[in-house]
């Protein structure tokens, strides 16, 4: 019953959204670009992520032309904890075309998630699931996710989902995912 209600609410949200995602407001001194989006997520680092649905994936407005590795994880999940050093190391390599985002789904609020990040050394974008249930429900529906963690979604530079994986991922696998998605696509000439 709850899943039906959630699905109906999500459907109403999707149908009720305007197709005009970007608007410009002008005042006498500056021109600002305002983004209205399907989802707005706040990281514990203070960054706002505006996310919209796109053909084959998601548009991360702040991460245009970047590979995005998005991991749903839990602070009490052993395979999730095992991935943190690999993600941290990949992030330390300072790839200009890579963004890593972790969304914690086992109930940490922002303050506790900040403490968790300090304790574990996680140096990538972290988001508390506590206030982002609508986004989690959206991913459950769209990716047919059953709630197992860690849950990985990897997007190419156009925002198209290229990898969907439930379960732990090794350092080598993360590096291969990034390498595969960051390569320029060869154009065939016929």
Short mmCIF file of C-alpha atoms in Angstrom, two decimals:
data_model
loop_
_atom_site.label_atom_id
_atom_site.label_comp_id
_atom_site.label_asym_id
_atom_site.label_seq_id
_atom_site.Cartn_x
_atom_site.Cartn_y
_atom_site.Cartn_z
CA UNK A 1 0.00 0.00 0.00
CA UNK A 2 2.81 2.42 0.93
CA UNK A 3 4.60 1.63 -2.34
CA UNK A 4 1.42 2.41 -4.31
CA UNK A 5 0.99 5.73 -2.50
CA UNK A 6 4.66 6.58 -3.05
CA UNK A 7 4.38 5.68 -6.74
CA UNK A 8 1.25 7.81 -7.13
CA UNK A 9 2.88 10.77 -5.39
CA UNK A 10 5.99 10.39 -7.54
CA UNK A 11 3.89 10.23 -10.68
CA UNK A 12 2.01 13.38 -9.64
CA UNK A 13 5.32 15.08 -8.93
CA UNK A 14 6.70 14.12 -12.35
CA UNK A 15 3.54 15.15 -14.20
CA UNK A 16 3.21 18.39 -12.27
CA UNK A 17 6.72 19.64 -12.99
CA UNK A 18 7.23 22.36 -15.53
CA UNK A 19 9.33 21.56 -18.57
CA UNK A 20 11.05 24.92 -18.19
CA UNK A 21 14.05 23.94 -16.09
CA UNK A 22 16.13 27.08 -16.41
CA UNK A 23 15.01 30.65 -16.05
CA UNK A 24 16.93 33.88 -15.98
CA UNK A 25 16.14 36.68 -13.60
CA UNK A 26 17.57 40.10 -14.19
CA UNK A 27 17.88 42.95 -11.77
CA UNK A 28 19.62 46.27 -12.25
CA UNK A 29 23.07 45.09 -11.15
CA UNK A 30 23.44 41.38 -11.98
CA UNK A 31 22.10 38.58 -14.10
CA UNK A 32 21.60 35.35 -12.20
CA UNK A 33 20.77 31.94 -13.57
CA UNK A 34 18.25 30.10 -11.42
CA UNK A 35 17.79 26.38 -11.84
CA UNK A 36 14.53 24.72 -11.01
CA UNK A 37 14.87 20.98 -10.96
CA UNK A 38 13.11 17.76 -10.15
CA UNK A 39 15.47 17.12 -7.20
CA UNK A 40 17.69 19.40 -5.17
CA UNK A 41 20.16 17.61 -2.92
CA UNK A 42 22.45 19.28 -0.39
CA UNK A 43 25.84 17.78 0.39
CA UNK A 44 27.35 17.95 3.87
CA UNK A 45 30.05 20.08 2.26
CA UNK A 46 27.42 22.74 1.44
CA UNK A 47 27.13 22.08 -2.30
CA UNK A 48 23.68 22.05 -3.87
CA UNK A 49 23.06 19.49 -6.60
CA UNK A 50 20.21 20.10 -9.03
CA UNK A 51 19.11 16.88 -10.72
CA UNK A 52 16.60 16.29 -13.50
CA UNK A 53 15.49 13.22 -15.37
CA UNK A 54 16.91 12.89 -18.87
CA UNK A 55 16.71 10.36 -21.63
CA UNK A 56 18.59 7.34 -20.37
CA UNK A 57 19.62 8.82 -17.04
CA UNK A 58 19.89 11.99 -15.02
CA UNK A 59 21.14 15.50 -15.64
CA UNK A 60 23.41 16.75 -12.87
CA UNK A 61 23.37 20.48 -13.60
CA UNK A 62 26.51 21.16 -11.56
CA UNK A 63 28.40 18.24 -13.13
CA UNK A 64 27.97 18.85 -16.86
CA UNK A 65 30.36 16.89 -19.08
CA UNK A 66 31.59 14.82 -16.14
CA UNK A 67 31.47 11.16 -15.25
CA UNK A 68 29.36 10.76 -12.10
CA UNK A 69 29.75 7.78 -9.79
CA UNK A 70 26.77 7.78 -7.43
CA UNK A 71 26.81 5.27 -4.57
CA UNK A 72 23.98 4.57 -2.14
CA UNK A 73 25.59 3.30 1.06
CA UNK A 74 25.07 2.73 4.75
CA UNK A 75 27.27 3.55 7.70
CA UNK A 76 26.78 0.06 9.21
CA UNK A 77 27.28 -1.86 5.95
CA UNK A 78 30.63 -3.72 5.76
CA UNK A 79 30.87 -3.77 1.93
CA UNK A 80 29.94 -0.06 1.88
CA UNK A 81 32.69 0.74 4.38
CA UNK A 82 35.15 -1.31 2.32
CA UNK A 83 34.46 0.89 -0.74
CA UNK A 84 35.26 4.19 0.98
CA UNK A 85 39.08 3.95 0.69
CA UNK A 86 38.81 3.08 -3.02
CA UNK A 87 36.44 5.99 -3.70
CA UNK A 88 38.61 8.34 -1.64
CA UNK A 89 41.73 7.29 -3.55
CA UNK A 90 39.96 7.69 -6.91
CA UNK A 91 38.84 11.16 -5.83
CA UNK A 92 42.40 12.00 -4.71
CA UNK A 93 43.58 11.43 -8.29
CA UNK A 94 41.94 14.77 -9.12
CA UNK A 95 40.29 13.75 -12.37
CA UNK A 96 38.76 16.98 -13.63
CA UNK A 97 35.98 15.07 -15.38
CA UNK A 98 34.87 12.95 -12.40
CA UNK A 99 32.47 13.55 -9.54
CA UNK A 100 31.78 10.99 -6.81
CA UNK A 101 28.63 11.21 -4.73
CA UNK A 102 27.63 9.03 -1.79
CA UNK A 103 24.10 9.06 -0.39
CA UNK A 104 23.85 7.48 3.08
CA UNK A 105 20.60 5.49 3.46
CA UNK A 106 20.79 4.07 6.99
CA UNK A 107 19.64 7.18 8.82
CA UNK A 108 22.57 9.50 9.53
CA UNK A 109 21.63 13.16 9.71
CA UNK A 110 24.06 15.78 8.33
CA UNK A 111 25.94 16.24 11.64
CA UNK A 112 26.46 12.51 12.12
CA UNK A 113 27.38 12.11 8.45
CA UNK A 114 30.03 14.84 8.84
CA UNK A 115 31.48 12.93 11.81
CA UNK A 116 31.37 9.72 9.76
CA UNK A 117 33.25 11.41 6.90
CA UNK A 118 35.98 12.61 9.27
CA UNK A 119 36.29 9.17 10.84
CA UNK A 120 36.46 7.30 7.53
CA UNK A 121 38.34 9.87 5.46
CA UNK A 122 35.59 10.02 2.80
CA UNK A 123 36.53 13.08 0.74
CA UNK A 124 33.82 13.10 -1.92
CA UNK A 125 30.31 14.57 -1.98
CA UNK A 126 28.19 13.06 0.81
CA UNK A 127 24.45 13.43 1.20
CA UNK A 128 22.17 12.34 4.01
CA UNK A 129 19.24 10.22 2.90
CA UNK A 130 17.28 11.46 5.90
CA UNK A 131 15.91 14.48 4.01
CA UNK A 132 16.08 13.05 0.49
CA UNK A 133 13.52 10.25 0.60
CA UNK A 134 11.78 11.42 -2.59
CA UNK A 135 15.03 11.01 -4.55
CA UNK A 136 15.63 7.58 -3.02
CA UNK A 137 12.08 6.51 -3.89
CA UNK A 138 12.61 7.78 -7.44
CA UNK A 139 15.75 5.66 -7.82
CA UNK A 140 13.95 2.64 -6.34
CA UNK A 141 11.31 2.97 -9.02
CA UNK A 142 13.47 3.92 -12.01
CA UNK A 143 16.36 1.50 -11.37
CA UNK A 144 14.18 -1.26 -9.94
CA UNK A 145 16.41 -1.10 -6.86
CA UNK A 146 15.41 -3.48 -4.09
CA UNK A 147 17.31 -1.64 -1.34
CA UNK A 148 20.51 -3.71 -1.26
CA UNK A 149 23.63 -1.67 -0.54
CA UNK A 150 26.07 -0.61 -1.69
CA UNK A 151 24.18 0.33 -4.83
CA UNK A 152 26.11 1.98 -7.64
CA UNK A 153 24.90 4.08 -10.53
CA UNK A 154 27.57 5.34 -12.93
CA UNK A 155 26.74 8.00 -15.51
CA UNK A 156 28.71 8.95 -18.60
CA UNK A 157 29.49 12.56 -19.47
CA UNK A 158 26.05 12.96 -21.05
CA UNK A 159 24.25 11.74 -17.91
CA UNK A 160 23.33 8.36 -19.36
CA UNK A 161 23.36 5.48 -16.87
CA UNK A 162 26.03 3.03 -17.99
CA UNK A 163 26.54 0.93 -14.84
CA UNK A 164 23.98 -0.30 -12.32
CA UNK A 165 25.46 -2.59 -9.67
CA UNK A 166 24.36 -3.91 -6.28
CA UNK A 167 27.14 -5.12 -4.00
CA UNK A 168 30.72 -4.19 -3.27
CA UNK A 169 33.05 -2.81 -5.92
CA UNK A 170 36.84 -3.04 -5.73
CA UNK A 171 39.32 -0.24 -6.34
CA UNK A 172 40.22 -1.77 -9.70
CA UNK A 173 36.56 -1.98 -10.71
CA UNK A 174 35.95 1.69 -9.80
CA UNK A 175 39.03 2.68 -11.83
CA UNK A 176 37.83 0.63 -14.82
CA UNK A 177 34.33 2.15 -14.62
CA UNK A 178 35.82 5.64 -14.61
CA UNK A 179 38.29 4.83 -17.41
CA UNK A 180 35.57 3.34 -19.61
CA UNK A 181 33.18 6.24 -19.09
CA UNK A 182 35.76 9.01 -19.48
CA UNK A 183 37.04 7.82 -22.86
CA UNK A 184 35.87 9.86 -25.81
CA UNK A 185 33.52 7.81 -27.94
CA UNK A 186 34.93 6.85 -31.29
CA UNK A 187 32.87 8.01 -34.21
CA UNK A 188 32.60 5.44 -36.93
CA UNK A 189 32.95 6.65 -40.49
CA UNK A 190 31.03 4.78 -43.12
#
